[in-house]
Amino acid sequence: MTKNKKAIGVGIAAFVTGLNKLSNILYSGSDFLNPYIEKVDKIESNNRIEMDDDGYYSVIKGDDTPFKVMQITDLHIGGGYLSRHEDLKALSMVKSAINRVKPDIVVITGDLACSKAHLSFSRNNLNSFRIVTTMLENMGVPYAITFGNHDADKKTMFERRGLTDYLVSRKRSLFAITKETKVITGYSNYLVKLRNSDGKINSVLYMLDSNEYTHRHAIKTYDYIHDDQVTWYKESVDRLNKENGKLVPSHMFFHIPIIEYKDAWDDLSNKKSHTKYFYGTMDEKISPSKIHSKIFDAVLAKKSTKAIFCGHDHLNDFSVEYKGVRLTYGQSADCILYSKNLMEHKGVTVLKIDKDGQFSITPKKCK
């Protein structure tokens, strides 16, 4: 009887030890990708990064070549042992694209992380952010990140506040928190100034948090860009115009599309004259919030923002001009969710801005 009790005790101890190990793996994530992200080629650049008095960063061009802003979206890095091969595939596509384009700035428009236990065996979404940002840091590329609806899911370890604190601490991160943005909805609301080699402002990149999910009037839907965020955008445009004595051109980045993407595609399909097609397809339903944001109305009123970029819908990669504003879906880099095997939709998007503020947008397929 004593031997049986002893054996049962040993078995229980082993079972508990096993559970603890599994729990540690689940909540710490995997370091499988560390060797890969540590051995990447550095992109040489003579650009400078400075924080201005208003608390936002400026990227100052070291020569008179155009700025190259690379949009990456919906990476969905699991950060765990189960997702190691999918994560490696996504990272290798991004690394290859950066080496080919050599961007001045990388902008990630949400859903960098997808820390779901059944897909990655990790709930540590911060580990996903660590993996991606460490690779970008080692490549020497400045980066700006806006949050998507998957970056801080209910069962992940870190909320957006924790992810924000981490991003602010990174050397090449352009993520900024100011007294104005501390009190508005969301966390990834900030701007980045692009300056020519003489220090004069070229244009501005506005990052907006499209938030996650919301209930309103008993309707559950994706969240939207709220009125206080719109007010911050309008006041920022007015302030920068006044400081620089001119209308400063800008571009805008967020995750969840606004309803105007659907309106634009519908108008295009109906051959309306105020919509112009550039490239791409709509291969899945456009999924904006059911609550209408006023951000596009503000863009039209202020006449500063020339182009808007989003992600979220992995199979949509079109770019159209609607009411004088270019609306572009970034190509997904997802290798773990529903578009994981559809290489025709995988890629990055390059926004090129010359020293006079003229711009072009080009999709780059991943290899």
Coordinates of C-alpha atoms in Angstrom, one line a residue:
M1 CA 0.0 0.0 0.0
T2 CA 2.9 2.3 0.9
K3 CA 4.6 1.6 -2.5
N4 CA 1.3 2.3 -4.3
K5 CA 0.9 5.6 -2.6
K6 CA 4.5 6.5 -3.4
A7 CA 4.0 5.6 -7.0
I8 CA 0.8 7.7 -7.2
G9 CA 2.6 10.6 -5.5
V10 CA 5.5 10.3 -8.1
G11 CA 3.0 10.2 -10.9
I12 CA 1.1 13.2 -9.6
A13 CA 4.4 15.2 -9.2
A14 CA 5.4 14.3 -12.8
F15 CA 2.0 15.3 -14.1
V16 CA 2.2 18.7 -12.3
T17 CA 5.7 19.2 -13.5
G18 CA 4.6 18.5 -17.0
L19 CA 1.7 21.0 -16.7
N20 CA 4.0 23.6 -15.4
K21 CA 6.3 23.2 -18.3
L22 CA 3.5 23.4 -20.8
S23 CA 2.2 26.5 -19.0
N24 CA 5.6 28.1 -19.2
I25 CA 5.8 27.4 -22.9
L26 CA 2.3 28.7 -23.5
Y27 CA 3.0 32.0 -21.7
S28 CA 6.6 32.6 -22.6
G29 CA 6.4 31.8 -26.3
S30 CA 9.2 30.3 -28.4
D31 CA 12.8 31.5 -29.1
F32 CA 13.0 29.3 -32.1
L33 CA 13.4 32.3 -34.5
N34 CA 16.1 34.0 -32.5
P35 CA 19.0 32.8 -34.7
Y36 CA 17.2 33.9 -37.8
I37 CA 16.4 37.4 -36.6
E38 CA 19.8 38.0 -35.2
K39 CA 21.6 37.2 -38.5
V40 CA 20.1 39.6 -41.0
D41 CA 21.8 42.0 -43.3
K42 CA 21.9 45.7 -42.2
I43 CA 20.4 48.2 -44.6
E44 CA 22.9 51.1 -44.9
S45 CA 21.4 54.6 -44.6
N46 CA 22.5 58.1 -43.9
N47 CA 19.1 59.2 -42.8
R48 CA 18.7 60.7 -39.3
I49 CA 15.9 60.2 -36.7
E50 CA 15.1 63.1 -34.3
M51 CA 12.4 63.7 -31.8
D52 CA 10.9 67.2 -32.2
D53 CA 9.7 69.5 -29.5
D54 CA 6.1 68.3 -30.0
G55 CA 7.0 64.8 -29.0
Y56 CA 6.8 63.2 -32.5
Y57 CA 9.7 61.9 -34.6
S58 CA 11.1 63.3 -37.8
V59 CA 13.0 61.1 -40.3
I60 CA 15.4 63.4 -42.1
K61 CA 16.6 62.2 -45.5
G62 CA 20.3 62.1 -46.0
D63 CA 20.1 62.8 -49.8
D64 CA 17.6 64.0 -52.4
T65 CA 16.3 60.6 -53.5
P66 CA 12.6 59.9 -52.9
F67 CA 11.4 58.6 -49.5
K68 CA 10.4 55.0 -49.7
V69 CA 7.7 53.9 -47.2
M70 CA 7.0 50.2 -47.1
Q71 CA 3.6 49.1 -45.8
I72 CA 3.5 45.6 -44.3
T73 CA 0.2 44.3 -43.0
D74 CA -1.3 41.2 -41.3
L75 CA 1.9 39.3 -40.5
H76 CA 0.1 37.3 -37.8
I77 CA 3.3 36.1 -36.1
G78 CA 2.2 33.4 -33.6
G79 CA 5.5 33.5 -31.7
G80 CA 5.1 29.9 -30.4
Y81 CA 6.6 26.5 -31.3
L82 CA 3.6 25.3 -33.3
S83 CA 3.7 28.3 -35.6
R84 CA 7.5 28.4 -36.0
H85 CA 7.5 27.3 -39.7
E86 CA 4.7 29.8 -40.6
D87 CA 6.4 32.6 -38.7
L88 CA 9.7 31.9 -40.4
K89 CA 8.0 32.0 -43.8
A90 CA 6.4 35.3 -43.1
L91 CA 9.6 36.8 -41.7
S92 CA 11.6 35.6 -44.7
M93 CA 9.2 37.2 -47.1
V94 CA 9.4 40.5 -45.2
K95 CA 13.2 40.3 -45.0
S96 CA 13.5 39.6 -48.7
A97 CA 11.2 42.6 -49.5
I98 CA 13.2 44.9 -47.3
N99 CA 16.5 43.9 -48.9
R100 CA 15.0 44.5 -52.4
V101 CA 13.3 47.8 -51.7
K102 CA 15.6 49.2 -49.0
P103 CA 12.9 51.4 -47.5
D104 CA 13.5 54.5 -45.4
I105 CA 10.6 53.5 -43.1
V106 CA 8.5 50.4 -42.6
V107 CA 4.9 50.9 -41.5
I108 CA 3.0 47.8 -40.1
T109 CA -0.7 48.4 -40.3
G110 CA -1.9 46.0 -37.6
D111 CA -2.2 42.3 -36.8
L112 CA 1.5 41.9 -36.4
A113 CA 0.6 39.2 -33.8
C114 CA -1.7 36.2 -33.8
S115 CA -0.9 34.6 -30.4
K116 CA -3.6 32.0 -30.3
A117 CA -2.9 28.8 -28.3
H118 CA -4.4 26.4 -30.9
L119 CA -2.4 27.9 -33.7
S120 CA 0.9 28.7 -32.1
F121 CA 0.8 27.2 -28.6
S122 CA 1.6 30.7 -27.3
R123 CA -0.4 33.5 -25.7
N124 CA 2.6 35.8 -25.4
N125 CA 1.7 38.4 -28.0
L126 CA 4.7 40.5 -26.8
N127 CA 7.0 37.8 -28.0
S128 CA 5.5 38.2 -31.5
F129 CA 6.3 41.9 -31.3
R130 CA 9.8 41.2 -30.0
I131 CA 10.5 38.9 -32.9
V132 CA 9.4 41.3 -35.6
T133 CA 10.9 44.5 -34.1
T134 CA 14.2 42.8 -33.2
M135 CA 14.6 41.8 -36.9
L136 CA 13.8 45.4 -38.0
E137 CA 16.2 46.8 -35.4
N138 CA 19.0 44.5 -36.6
M139 CA 18.3 45.5 -40.2
G140 CA 18.6 49.2 -39.1
V141 CA 15.2 50.2 -40.5
P142 CA 13.0 52.7 -38.6
Y143 CA 9.4 51.5 -38.2
A144 CA 5.9 52.7 -37.3
I145 CA 3.2 50.3 -36.1
T146 CA -0.5 50.7 -35.8
F147 CA -2.5 48.1 -33.9
G148 CA -5.0 45.7 -35.4
N149 CA -7.8 43.7 -33.9
H150 CA -5.7 40.5 -33.3
D151 CA -2.7 42.2 -31.7
A152 CA -4.2 42.0 -28.2
D153 CA -6.9 39.4 -28.2
K154 CA -8.8 38.5 -25.0
K155 CA -6.7 35.5 -24.2
T156 CA -3.3 37.1 -25.0
M157 CA -0.9 38.0 -22.1
F158 CA -0.5 41.7 -22.9
E159 CA -3.0 44.4 -23.5
R160 CA -2.3 47.3 -25.8
R161 CA -0.9 49.4 -23.0
G162 CA 1.9 46.9 -22.5
L163 CA 2.6 46.6 -26.2
T164 CA 2.7 50.4 -26.4
D165 CA 5.2 50.6 -23.5
Y166 CA 7.4 48.1 -25.3
L167 CA 7.3 49.9 -28.7
V168 CA 8.1 53.2 -27.2
S169 CA 11.2 51.7 -25.6
R170 CA 12.7 50.4 -28.9
K171 CA 15.5 52.3 -30.5
R172 CA 14.3 52.5 -34.1
S173 CA 10.6 52.6 -33.3
L174 CA 8.8 55.8 -34.3
F175 CA 5.9 55.1 -32.0
A176 CA 5.2 58.2 -29.9
I177 CA 2.8 59.1 -27.0
T178 CA 2.1 62.8 -26.3
K179 CA -0.2 64.6 -23.9
E180 CA -2.7 65.0 -26.7
T181 CA -2.8 61.3 -27.7
K182 CA -2.8 60.0 -24.1
V183 CA -6.4 61.1 -23.7
I184 CA -8.0 60.0 -26.9
T185 CA -9.4 56.6 -27.9
G186 CA -6.9 53.9 -28.7
Y187 CA -3.1 53.7 -28.3
S188 CA -1.5 53.8 -31.8
N189 CA -2.4 57.4 -32.6
Y190 CA 0.7 59.5 -33.6
L191 CA 2.4 61.1 -36.6
V192 CA 5.8 60.8 -38.2
K193 CA 7.3 63.8 -40.1
L194 CA 9.4 63.2 -43.3
R195 CA 12.0 65.9 -43.8
N196 CA 14.1 66.6 -46.9
S197 CA 17.9 66.7 -46.6
D198 CA 17.7 70.5 -45.9
G199 CA 15.4 69.8 -42.9
K200 CA 12.3 71.3 -44.5
I201 CA 9.2 69.2 -44.0
N202 CA 8.2 67.1 -47.0
S203 CA 5.1 65.3 -45.7
V204 CA 3.5 63.7 -42.7
L205 CA 2.5 60.1 -42.0
Y206 CA -0.5 59.8 -39.7
M207 CA -1.0 56.6 -37.7
L208 CA -4.4 56.0 -36.4
D209 CA -5.8 53.2 -34.1
S210 CA -8.9 51.7 -35.7
N211 CA -9.3 49.8 -32.4
E212 CA -10.8 46.3 -32.0
Y213 CA -14.5 45.5 -31.5
T214 CA -17.4 47.4 -30.0
H215 CA -21.1 47.0 -29.0
R216 CA -23.3 49.9 -29.9
H217 CA -27.1 49.9 -30.1
A218 CA -27.0 46.1 -29.5
I219 CA -24.8 45.6 -32.6
K220 CA -21.5 43.9 -32.3
T221 CA -19.1 45.1 -34.9
Y222 CA -15.5 46.0 -35.6
D223 CA -14.6 49.2 -33.9
Y224 CA -13.9 52.4 -35.8
I225 CA -11.9 55.6 -35.7
H226 CA -13.6 57.7 -33.0
D227 CA -14.6 61.4 -33.0
D228 CA -11.8 62.4 -30.6
Q229 CA -9.2 60.7 -32.8
V230 CA -10.7 62.7 -35.8
T231 CA -10.4 65.9 -33.8
W232 CA -6.7 65.1 -33.0
Y233 CA -6.1 64.6 -36.7
K234 CA -7.7 67.8 -37.7
E235 CA -5.9 69.8 -35.0
S236 CA -2.6 68.2 -36.0
V237 CA -3.1 69.2 -39.6
D238 CA -3.9 72.8 -38.7
R239 CA -1.0 73.0 -36.3
L240 CA 1.6 71.7 -38.8
N241 CA 0.2 73.9 -41.6
K242 CA 0.6 76.9 -39.4
E243 CA 4.1 76.0 -38.2
N244 CA 5.3 75.4 -41.8
G245 CA 3.4 78.3 -43.5
K246 CA 1.8 76.0 -46.1
L247 CA -0.5 73.0 -46.6
V248 CA 1.6 70.1 -45.6
P249 CA 0.8 66.9 -47.6
S250 CA 0.2 63.7 -45.6
H251 CA -0.7 60.0 -45.8
M252 CA -2.7 58.0 -43.4
F253 CA -2.3 54.4 -42.1
F254 CA -4.6 52.2 -40.0
H255 CA -5.8 48.6 -39.9
I256 CA -9.6 48.2 -40.4
P257 CA -10.9 49.7 -43.6
I258 CA -13.4 52.6 -43.5
I259 CA -16.7 52.4 -45.2
E260 CA -15.4 54.6 -48.1
Y261 CA -13.4 51.6 -49.3
K262 CA -16.7 49.8 -50.0
D263 CA -18.2 53.0 -51.5
A264 CA -15.2 53.4 -53.8
W265 CA -15.4 49.9 -55.1
D266 CA -19.1 50.1 -55.6
D267 CA -18.7 53.3 -57.5
L268 CA -16.0 51.8 -59.6
S269 CA -18.2 48.8 -60.4
N270 CA -20.9 51.2 -61.4
K271 CA -18.4 53.2 -63.5
K272 CA -18.9 56.4 -61.5
S273 CA -16.7 59.3 -62.8
H274 CA -15.2 60.3 -59.4
T275 CA -13.5 56.9 -58.9
K276 CA -10.3 55.9 -60.7
Y277 CA -8.8 52.4 -60.7
F278 CA -5.1 51.8 -60.3
Y279 CA -4.5 48.1 -59.6
G280 CA -5.6 45.1 -57.6
T281 CA -8.8 43.0 -56.9
M282 CA -11.5 42.6 -54.3
D283 CA -11.5 38.9 -53.6
E284 CA -13.4 38.9 -50.3
K285 CA -16.1 41.1 -48.7
I286 CA -14.9 44.5 -47.6
S287 CA -15.3 44.5 -43.8
P288 CA -15.4 48.0 -42.2
S289 CA -17.1 48.8 -39.0
K290 CA -20.9 49.1 -39.1
I291 CA -20.4 52.5 -37.3
H292 CA -19.5 55.3 -39.7
S293 CA -16.3 57.1 -38.8
K294 CA -16.0 60.8 -39.7
I295 CA -12.3 60.5 -40.6
F296 CA -12.8 60.5 -44.4
D297 CA -15.0 63.6 -44.1
A298 CA -12.1 65.3 -42.2
V299 CA -9.6 64.2 -44.8
L300 CA -11.7 65.8 -47.5
A301 CA -12.2 69.0 -45.5
K302 CA -8.6 69.5 -44.6
K303 CA -7.2 68.6 -48.1
S304 CA -3.9 67.4 -46.6
T305 CA -4.1 63.6 -46.8
K306 CA -3.4 62.3 -50.3
A307 CA -3.5 58.6 -49.6
I308 CA -4.9 56.2 -47.1
F309 CA -3.6 52.6 -46.4
C310 CA -5.2 49.8 -44.5
G311 CA -5.1 46.0 -44.1
H312 CA -7.4 43.5 -42.3
D313 CA -9.0 41.9 -45.4
H314 CA -6.3 39.5 -46.6
L315 CA -7.7 38.9 -50.1
N316 CA -8.3 42.5 -51.0
D317 CA -5.3 44.3 -52.5
F318 CA -6.8 47.0 -54.7
S319 CA -5.8 50.7 -55.0
V320 CA -8.3 53.3 -56.2
E321 CA -8.7 57.0 -56.1
Y322 CA -12.0 58.1 -54.5
K323 CA -13.1 61.8 -54.4
G324 CA -9.5 62.8 -55.0
V325 CA -8.0 60.5 -52.2
R326 CA -6.1 57.3 -53.0
L327 CA -7.4 54.3 -51.0
T328 CA -5.1 51.3 -50.9
Y329 CA -5.3 47.9 -49.3
G330 CA -1.9 46.6 -48.3
Q331 CA -1.1 43.1 -49.4
S332 CA -1.2 40.6 -46.6
A333 CA 1.9 38.7 -45.4
D334 CA -0.2 36.2 -43.5
C335 CA 1.0 32.6 -43.4
I336 CA -1.1 31.2 -40.6
L337 CA -4.8 32.1 -41.2
Y338 CA -7.2 31.7 -44.1
S339 CA -4.9 33.2 -46.8
K340 CA -1.8 31.3 -45.7
N341 CA -1.5 29.3 -49.0
L342 CA -2.5 32.0 -51.4
M343 CA 0.8 33.4 -52.6
E344 CA -0.8 35.6 -55.2
H345 CA -2.1 37.9 -52.4
K346 CA 1.2 38.1 -50.4
G347 CA 3.4 41.1 -50.7
V348 CA 4.2 44.6 -49.5
T349 CA 3.2 48.0 -50.7
V350 CA 5.7 50.8 -51.4
L351 CA 4.8 54.5 -51.1
K352 CA 7.4 56.6 -52.8
I353 CA 7.5 60.4 -52.1
D354 CA 9.8 62.7 -53.9
K355 CA 11.4 65.9 -52.4
D356 CA 8.5 68.0 -53.8
G357 CA 5.8 65.8 -52.1
Q358 CA 4.7 64.0 -55.3
F359 CA 4.0 60.3 -54.7
S360 CA 3.4 57.0 -56.3
I361 CA 2.1 53.6 -54.9
T362 CA 3.4 50.3 -56.1
P363 CA 2.6 46.7 -54.9
K364 CA 5.5 44.4 -54.6
K365 CA 4.8 40.6 -54.6
C366 CA 6.7 38.5 -52.1
K367 CA 8.9 35.7 -53.3

